[in-house]
PDB file of C-alpha atoms in Angstrom:
ATOM      1  CA  LYS A 222       0.000   0.000   0.000  1.00  0.00           C
ATOM      2  CA  ASN A 223       1.323   3.427  -0.951  1.00  0.00           C
ATOM      3  CA  GLN A 224       2.173   5.552   2.065  1.00  0.00           C
ATOM      4  CA  VAL A 225       3.692   8.944   2.805  1.00  0.00           C
ATOM      5  CA  GLU A 226       5.015   9.737   6.271  1.00  0.00           C
ATOM      6  CA  GLN A 227       6.047  13.205   7.391  1.00  0.00           C
ATOM      7  CA  SER A 228       8.013  14.469  10.333  1.00  0.00           C
ATOM      8  CA  PRO A 229       7.890  16.288  12.558  1.00  0.00           C
ATOM      9  CA  GLN A 230       4.137  16.477  13.067  1.00  0.00           C
ATOM     10  CA  SER A 231       4.511  20.058  14.269  1.00  0.00           C
ATOM     11  CA  LEU A 232       7.291  22.576  14.576  1.00  0.00           C
ATOM     12  CA  ILE A 233       7.629  25.963  16.231  1.00  0.00           C
ATOM     13  CA  ILE A 234      10.450  28.292  15.221  1.00  0.00           C
ATOM     14  CA  LEU A 235      11.361  31.939  15.588  1.00  0.00           C
ATOM     15  CA  GLU A 236      11.055  34.350  12.708  1.00  0.00           C
ATOM     16  CA  GLY A 237      14.224  34.481  10.662  1.00  0.00           C
ATOM     17  CA  LYS A 238      15.330  30.951  11.532  1.00  0.00           C
ATOM     18  CA  ASN A 239      15.681  28.084   9.079  1.00  0.00           C
ATOM     19  CA  CYS A 240      13.923  24.737   9.311  1.00  0.00           C
ATOM     20  CA  THR A 241      13.771  21.415   7.501  1.00  0.00           C
ATOM     21  CA  LEU A 242      10.752  19.182   7.102  1.00  0.00           C
ATOM     22  CA  GLN A 243      11.029  15.497   6.239  1.00  0.00           C
ATOM     23  CA  CYS A 244       9.017  13.158   4.036  1.00  0.00           C
ATOM     24  CA  ASN A 245       9.454   9.398   3.606  1.00  0.00           C
ATOM     25  CA  TYR A 246       7.412   7.504   1.079  1.00  0.00           C
ATOM     26  CA  THR A 247       6.673   4.009  -0.105  1.00  0.00           C
ATOM     27  CA  VAL A 248       4.997   4.660  -3.433  1.00  0.00           C
ATOM     28  CA  SER A 249       5.686   2.425  -6.361  1.00  0.00           C
ATOM     29  CA  PRO A 250       6.294   2.983  -9.151  1.00  0.00           C
ATOM     30  CA  PHE A 251       7.382   6.506  -8.311  1.00  0.00           C
ATOM     31  CA  SER A 252       6.432   9.316 -10.664  1.00  0.00           C
ATOM     32  CA  ASN A 253       6.875  12.603  -8.831  1.00  0.00           C
ATOM     33  CA  LEU A 254       6.760  14.298  -5.450  1.00  0.00           C
ATOM     34  CA  ARG A 255       5.202  17.633  -4.621  1.00  0.00           C
ATOM     35  CA  TRP A 256       5.378  19.826  -1.581  1.00  0.00           C
ATOM     36  CA  TYR A 257       2.265  21.851  -0.858  1.00  0.00           C
ATOM     37  CA  LYS A 258       1.647  24.715   1.523  1.00  0.00           C
ATOM     38  CA  GLN A 259      -1.793  24.768   3.125  1.00  0.00           C
ATOM     39  CA  ASP A 260      -2.820  27.862   5.030  1.00  0.00           C
ATOM     40  CA  THR A 261      -5.477  27.379   7.684  1.00  0.00           C
ATOM     41  CA  GLY A 262      -8.906  27.111   6.101  1.00  0.00           C
ATOM     42  CA  ARG A 263      -7.538  27.144   2.563  1.00  0.00           C
ATOM     43  CA  GLY A 264      -6.736  24.613  -0.115  1.00  0.00           C
ATOM     44  CA  PRO A 265      -3.185  23.373  -0.680  1.00  0.00           C
ATOM     45  CA  VAL A 266      -0.907  25.343  -2.999  1.00  0.00           C
ATOM     46  CA  SER A 267       1.961  23.655  -4.817  1.00  0.00           C
ATOM     47  CA  LEU A 268       5.480  24.823  -3.906  1.00  0.00           C
ATOM     48  CA  THR A 269       7.674  22.413  -5.857  1.00  0.00           C
ATOM     49  CA  ILE A 270       7.487  19.263  -7.941  1.00  0.00           C
ATOM     50  CA  MET A 271      10.339  16.817  -8.281  1.00  0.00           C
ATOM     51  CA  THR A 272      10.773  13.849 -10.579  1.00  0.00           C
ATOM     52  CA  PHE A 273      12.986  10.804 -10.211  1.00  0.00           C
ATOM     53  CA  SER A 274      16.027  12.432 -11.802  1.00  0.00           C
ATOM     54  CA  GLU A 275      15.946  15.638  -9.775  1.00  0.00           C
ATOM     55  CA  ASN A 276      17.863  16.025  -6.521  1.00  0.00           C
ATOM     56  CA  THR A 277      17.158  19.637  -5.628  1.00  0.00           C
ATOM     57  CA  LYS A 278      14.632  22.259  -6.598  1.00  0.00           C
ATOM     58  CA  SER A 279      14.162  25.737  -5.225  1.00  0.00           C
ATOM     59  CA  ASN A 280      11.267  28.154  -5.146  1.00  0.00           C
ATOM     60  CA  GLY A 281      12.347  31.347  -3.458  1.00  0.00           C
ATOM     61  CA  ARG A 282      13.113  30.570   0.189  1.00  0.00           C
ATOM     62  CA  TYR A 283      11.866  26.989  -0.230  1.00  0.00           C
ATOM     63  CA  THR A 284      14.308  24.271  -1.295  1.00  0.00           C
ATOM     64  CA  ALA A 285      13.189  20.698  -1.765  1.00  0.00           C
ATOM     65  CA  THR A 286      15.511  17.711  -2.027  1.00  0.00           C
ATOM     66  CA  LEU A 287      14.800  14.204  -3.199  1.00  0.00           C
ATOM     67  CA  ASP A 288      16.716  10.982  -2.659  1.00  0.00           C
ATOM     68  CA  ALA A 289      14.926   8.446  -4.811  1.00  0.00           C
ATOM     69  CA  ASP A 290      17.146   5.611  -3.590  1.00  0.00           C
ATOM     70  CA  THR A 291      16.182   6.031   0.041  1.00  0.00           C
ATOM     71  CA  LYS A 292      12.736   7.360  -0.859  1.00  0.00           C
ATOM     72  CA  GLN A 293      13.150  10.488   1.204  1.00  0.00           C
ATOM     73  CA  SER A 294      12.495  14.136   0.553  1.00  0.00           C
ATOM     74  CA  SER A 295      13.019  17.261   2.572  1.00  0.00           C
ATOM     75  CA  LEU A 296      11.748  20.809   2.398  1.00  0.00           C
ATOM     76  CA  HIS A 297      14.091  23.472   3.714  1.00  0.00           C
ATOM     77  CA  ILE A 298      12.730  26.898   4.541  1.00  0.00           C
ATOM     78  CA  THR A 299      15.278  29.678   4.802  1.00  0.00           C
ATOM     79  CA  ALA A 300      14.894  32.871   6.824  1.00  0.00           C
ATOM     80  CA  SER A 301      11.369  32.031   7.934  1.00  0.00           C
ATOM     81  CA  GLN A 302       8.638  34.654   7.947  1.00  0.00           C
ATOM     82  CA  LEU A 303       5.412  34.868   9.919  1.00  0.00           C
ATOM     83  CA  SER A 304       3.524  34.105   6.700  1.00  0.00           C
ATOM     84  CA  ASP A 305       5.263  30.730   6.514  1.00  0.00           C
ATOM     85  CA  SER A 306       3.020  29.543   9.332  1.00  0.00           C
ATOM     86  CA  ALA A 307       0.995  26.801   7.643  1.00  0.00           C
ATOM     87  CA  SER A 308       0.782  23.070   7.109  1.00  0.00           C
ATOM     88  CA  TYR A 309       3.305  21.658   4.637  1.00  0.00           C
ATOM     89  CA  ILE A 310       2.159  18.550   2.863  1.00  0.00           C
ATOM     90  CA  CYS A 311       4.222  16.029   0.937  1.00  0.00           C
ATOM     91  CA  VAL A 312       2.308  14.383  -1.927  1.00  0.00           C
ATOM     92  CA  VAL A 313       3.649  11.511  -4.003  1.00  0.00           C
ATOM     93  CA  SER A 314       2.199  10.380  -7.301  1.00  0.00           C
ATOM     94  CA  ALA A 315       2.696   6.941  -8.704  1.00  0.00           C
ATOM     95  CA  GLY A 316       3.273   6.055 -12.313  1.00  0.00           C
ATOM     96  CA  GLY A 317       1.674   3.181 -14.145  1.00  0.00           C
ATOM     97  CA  GLY A 318      -1.500   4.845 -15.309  1.00  0.00           C
ATOM     98  CA  SER A 319      -3.119   5.835 -12.007  1.00  0.00           C
ATOM     99  CA  TYR A 320      -3.168   9.516 -11.202  1.00  0.00           C
ATOM    100  CA  ILE A 321      -4.326   9.159  -7.624  1.00  0.00           C
ATOM    101  CA  PRO A 322      -1.851  11.024  -5.402  1.00  0.00           C
ATOM    102  CA  THR A 323      -0.908   9.870  -1.917  1.00  0.00           C
ATOM    103  CA  PHE A 324      -0.881  12.627   0.686  1.00  0.00           C
ATOM    104  CA  GLY A 325       1.121  12.832   3.868  1.00  0.00           C
ATOM    105  CA  ARG A 326      -0.518  14.156   7.023  1.00  0.00           C
ATOM    106  CA  GLY A 327       1.532  17.317   6.861  1.00  0.00           C
ATOM    107  CA  THR A 328       3.840  19.205   9.193  1.00  0.00           C
ATOM    108  CA  SER A 329       2.253  22.103  11.016  1.00  0.00           C
ATOM    109  CA  LEU A 330       4.748  24.970  11.131  1.00  0.00           C
ATOM    110  CA  ILE A 331       4.294  27.929  13.445  1.00  0.00           C
ATOM    111  CA  VAL A 332       6.634  30.897  13.093  1.00  0.00           C
ATOM    112  CA  HIS A 333       6.749  33.179  16.118  1.00  0.00           C
ATOM    113  CA  PRO A 334       7.975  36.789  16.014  1.00  0.00           C
TER     114      PRO A 334
ATOM    115  CA  GLU B 290      -5.154  35.327 -11.339  1.00  0.00           C
ATOM    116  CA  PRO B 291      -7.706  32.604 -12.080  1.00  0.00           C
ATOM    117  CA  GLU B 292      -8.736  30.489  -9.117  1.00  0.00           C
ATOM    118  CA  VAL B 293     -11.038  27.637  -8.178  1.00  0.00           C
ATOM    119  CA  THR B 294     -14.051  28.741  -6.190  1.00  0.00           C
ATOM    120  CA  GLN B 295     -16.332  26.675  -3.980  1.00  0.00           C
ATOM    121  CA  THR B 296     -19.733  27.244  -2.430  1.00  0.00           C
ATOM    122  CA  PRO B 297     -20.890  27.192   0.248  1.00  0.00           C
ATOM    123  CA  SER B 298     -17.902  27.753   2.493  1.00  0.00           C
ATOM    124  CA  HIS B 299     -19.700  25.943   5.331  1.00  0.00           C
ATOM    125  CA  GLN B 300     -22.655  23.551   5.129  1.00  0.00           C
ATOM    126  CA  VAL B 301     -24.468  22.147   8.123  1.00  0.00           C
ATOM    127  CA  THR B 302     -26.894  19.311   7.540  1.00  0.00           C
ATOM    128  CA  GLN B 303     -28.794  16.621   9.387  1.00  0.00           C
ATOM    129  CA  MET B 304     -27.770  12.993   9.076  1.00  0.00           C
ATOM    130  CA  GLY B 305     -29.600  11.334   6.212  1.00  0.00           C
ATOM    131  CA  GLN B 306     -30.046  14.537   4.210  1.00  0.00           C
ATOM    132  CA  GLU B 307     -28.687  15.111   0.733  1.00  0.00           C
ATOM    133  CA  VAL B 308     -26.084  17.787   0.149  1.00  0.00           C
ATOM    134  CA  ILE B 309     -24.614  19.255  -3.001  1.00  0.00           C
ATOM    135  CA  LEU B 310     -21.245  20.926  -2.900  1.00  0.00           C
ATOM    136  CA  ARG B 311     -20.456  23.254  -5.740  1.00  0.00           C
ATOM    137  CA  CYS B 312     -17.224  24.184  -7.452  1.00  0.00           C
ATOM    138  CA  VAL B 313     -16.272  26.448 -10.327  1.00  0.00           C
ATOM    139  CA  PRO B 314     -12.954  25.197 -11.759  1.00  0.00           C
ATOM    140  CA  ILE B 315     -10.470  27.393 -13.598  1.00  0.00           C
ATOM    141  CA  SER B 316     -12.062  28.148 -16.936  1.00  0.00           C
ATOM    142  CA  ASN B 317      -9.593  26.528 -19.353  1.00  0.00           C
ATOM    143  CA  HIS B 318      -9.007  23.434 -17.228  1.00  0.00           C
ATOM    144  CA  LEU B 319     -10.374  20.109 -18.389  1.00  0.00           C
ATOM    145  CA  TYR B 320      -9.789  17.825 -15.413  1.00  0.00           C
ATOM    146  CA  PHE B 321     -11.602  18.094 -12.126  1.00  0.00           C
ATOM    147  CA  TYR B 322     -11.184  16.456  -8.768  1.00  0.00           C
ATOM    148  CA  TRP B 323     -12.764  16.163  -5.346  1.00  0.00           C
ATOM    149  CA  TYR B 324     -10.821  15.526  -2.172  1.00  0.00           C
ATOM    150  CA  ARG B 325     -11.817  15.431   1.455  1.00  0.00           C
ATOM    151  CA  GLN B 326      -9.935  16.145   4.653  1.00  0.00           C
ATOM    152  CA  ILE B 327     -11.378  14.972   7.929  1.00  0.00           C
ATOM    153  CA  LEU B 328     -10.339  17.276  10.763  1.00  0.00           C
ATOM    154  CA  GLY B 329      -6.804  16.476  11.829  1.00  0.00           C
ATOM    155  CA  GLN B 330      -6.351  13.877   9.093  1.00  0.00           C
ATOM    156  CA  LYS B 331      -4.647  13.883   5.742  1.00  0.00           C
ATOM    157  CA  VAL B 332      -6.199  14.910   2.464  1.00  0.00           C
ATOM    158  CA  GLU B 333      -7.831  11.954   0.693  1.00  0.00           C
ATOM    159  CA  PHE B 334      -8.615  11.606  -3.001  1.00  0.00           C
ATOM    160  CA  LEU B 335     -12.250  10.959  -3.854  1.00  0.00           C
ATOM    161  CA  VAL B 336     -12.686  11.177  -7.608  1.00  0.00           C
ATOM    162  CA  SER B 337     -11.332  12.588 -10.850  1.00  0.00           C
ATOM    163  CA  PHE B 338     -13.535  13.657 -13.751  1.00  0.00           C
ATOM    164  CA  TYR B 339     -12.904  14.361 -17.407  1.00  0.00           C
ATOM    165  CA  ASN B 340     -15.047  14.697 -20.478  1.00  0.00           C
ATOM    166  CA  ASN B 341     -18.238  14.240 -18.480  1.00  0.00           C
ATOM    167  CA  GLU B 342     -17.268  10.982 -16.901  1.00  0.00           C
ATOM    168  CA  ILE B 343     -15.378   9.666 -13.918  1.00  0.00           C
ATOM    169  CA  SER B 344     -11.729   8.875 -14.682  1.00  0.00           C
ATOM    170  CA  GLU B 345     -10.780   7.358 -11.327  1.00  0.00           C
ATOM    171  CA  LYS B 346     -12.353   7.011  -7.927  1.00  0.00           C
ATOM    172  CA  SER B 347     -11.186   5.851  -4.530  1.00  0.00           C
ATOM    173  CA  GLU B 348     -12.737   3.329  -2.171  1.00  0.00           C
ATOM    174  CA  ILE B 349     -14.270   6.234  -0.264  1.00  0.00           C
ATOM    175  CA  PHE B 350     -16.336   7.245  -3.290  1.00  0.00           C
ATOM    176  CA  ASP B 351     -19.140   4.746  -2.877  1.00  0.00           C
ATOM    177  CA  ASP B 352     -22.717   4.774  -4.161  1.00  0.00           C
ATOM    178  CA  GLN B 353     -23.635   7.597  -1.797  1.00  0.00           C
ATOM    179  CA  PHE B 354     -21.443   9.963  -3.806  1.00  0.00           C
ATOM    180  CA  SER B 355     -21.919  11.298  -7.302  1.00  0.00           C
ATOM    181  CA  VAL B 356     -20.355  14.032  -9.391  1.00  0.00           C
ATOM    182  CA  GLU B 357     -21.738  16.080 -12.206  1.00  0.00           C
ATOM    183  CA  ARG B 358     -20.822  18.910 -14.506  1.00  0.00           C
ATOM    184  CA  PRO B 359     -24.298  20.302 -15.076  1.00  0.00           C
ATOM    185  CA  ASP B 360     -23.179  23.193 -17.259  1.00  0.00           C
ATOM    186  CA  GLY B 361     -20.017  24.660 -18.720  1.00  0.00           C
ATOM    187  CA  SER B 362     -18.738  26.098 -15.485  1.00  0.00           C
ATOM    188  CA  ASN B 363     -19.935  24.171 -12.419  1.00  0.00           C
ATOM    189  CA  PHE B 364     -18.693  20.883 -11.027  1.00  0.00           C
ATOM    190  CA  THR B 365     -20.707  19.369  -8.201  1.00  0.00           C
ATOM    191  CA  LEU B 366     -20.336  16.662  -5.595  1.00  0.00           C
ATOM    192  CA  LYS B 367     -23.548  15.164  -4.255  1.00  0.00           C
ATOM    193  CA  ILE B 368     -23.807  13.076  -1.121  1.00  0.00           C
ATOM    194  CA  ARG B 369     -27.192  11.351  -1.165  1.00  0.00           C
ATOM    195  CA  SER B 370     -27.693  10.425   2.468  1.00  0.00           C
ATOM    196  CA  THR B 371     -25.116  12.009   4.717  1.00  0.00           C
ATOM    197  CA  LYS B 372     -23.572  10.182   7.643  1.00  0.00           C
ATOM    198  CA  LEU B 373     -21.815  11.605  10.670  1.00  0.00           C
ATOM    199  CA  GLU B 374     -18.500  10.399   9.287  1.00  0.00           C
ATOM    200  CA  ASP B 375     -18.984  12.512   6.153  1.00  0.00           C
ATOM    201  CA  SER B 376     -18.164  15.577   8.243  1.00  0.00           C
ATOM    202  CA  ALA B 377     -15.004  16.954   6.668  1.00  0.00           C
ATOM    203  CA  MET B 378     -13.528  19.683   4.522  1.00  0.00           C
ATOM    204  CA  TYR B 379     -14.186  18.979   0.874  1.00  0.00           C
ATOM    205  CA  PHE B 380     -11.775  20.411  -1.662  1.00  0.00           C
ATOM    206  CA  CYS B 381     -12.362  20.759  -5.374  1.00  0.00           C
ATOM    207  CA  ALA B 382      -9.364  20.982  -7.694  1.00  0.00           C
ATOM    208  CA  SER B 383      -8.798  21.395 -11.398  1.00  0.00           C
ATOM    209  CA  SER B 384      -5.887  20.948 -13.764  1.00  0.00           C
ATOM    210  CA  ALA B 385      -5.082  21.600 -17.401  1.00  0.00           C
ATOM    211  CA  GLY B 386      -3.875  18.044 -17.991  1.00  0.00           C
ATOM    212  CA  ILE B 387      -4.504  14.665 -16.415  1.00  0.00           C
ATOM    213  CA  ASN B 388      -1.042  13.381 -15.632  1.00  0.00           C
ATOM    214  CA  SER B 389       0.418  14.106 -12.227  1.00  0.00           C
ATOM    215  CA  TYR B 390       2.943  16.576 -13.649  1.00  0.00           C
ATOM    216  CA  ASN B 391       0.099  18.972 -14.233  1.00  0.00           C
ATOM    217  CA  GLU B 392      -0.441  21.073 -11.154  1.00  0.00           C
ATOM    218  CA  GLN B 393      -3.825  20.752  -9.528  1.00  0.00           C
ATOM    219  CA  PHE B 394      -5.205  24.029  -8.296  1.00  0.00           C
ATOM    220  CA  PHE B 395      -7.318  23.693  -5.188  1.00  0.00           C
ATOM    221  CA  GLY B 396     -10.316  25.681  -4.106  1.00  0.00           C
ATOM    222  CA  PRO B 397     -10.700  27.018  -0.561  1.00  0.00           C
ATOM    223  CA  GLY B 398     -12.906  24.118   0.464  1.00  0.00           C
ATOM    224  CA  THR B 399     -16.388  23.550   1.847  1.00  0.00           C
ATOM    225  CA  ARG B 400     -16.617  22.530   5.475  1.00  0.00           C
ATOM    226  CA  LEU B 401     -19.424  19.992   5.800  1.00  0.00           C
ATOM    227  CA  THR B 402     -20.813  19.344   9.259  1.00  0.00           C
ATOM    228  CA  VAL B 403     -23.284  16.475   9.645  1.00  0.00           C
ATOM    229  CA  LEU B 404     -25.322  16.530  12.851  1.00  0.00           C
TER     230      LEU B 404
END
């Protein structure tokens, strides 16, 4: 069964600090991995997408990494801002004709001033 | 910037009642989706829809659920006889293409509360 596990479940940091969120997956065959940001009461918004051959991808202060061998991904947030407070969700899509994505439970990030 | 919209933002209903959740996808998108997120749980895929028919559906999407594109702009999710466990946030999404490389754009969600 395809699964996506994220850690930590929640994280509190001070404004301006960096943080790294983790995602482990068991999805086969692997197609791609997305990180989403979900503000409270809103729908998820895509931050990055990574395919099998990509190791690193950046989007502003967000940098995602992928290790397809160990089936791990991370999302690094640099110089955090209060607006980064949100849930960050790792979503993995399988290949093989099914387009049903597998969602992680998310990491709830709170940035304090 | 185009966005997916959903109505109502919050729906309260009695167990056993029918509800219809409405979505207006981004206008040039061809693929539509419904997801749900039970409070504190992860987002779960319900169904994908293209060319007026269901492309894929999950185990959650049983006979109590149906989807429809009644006109050129709306995409609806109907729950025929709601149960307490249907209480959740329901998200509509749309994309330009079907494969997972095409970004799905999510609406703000409808919070369904079944009493």
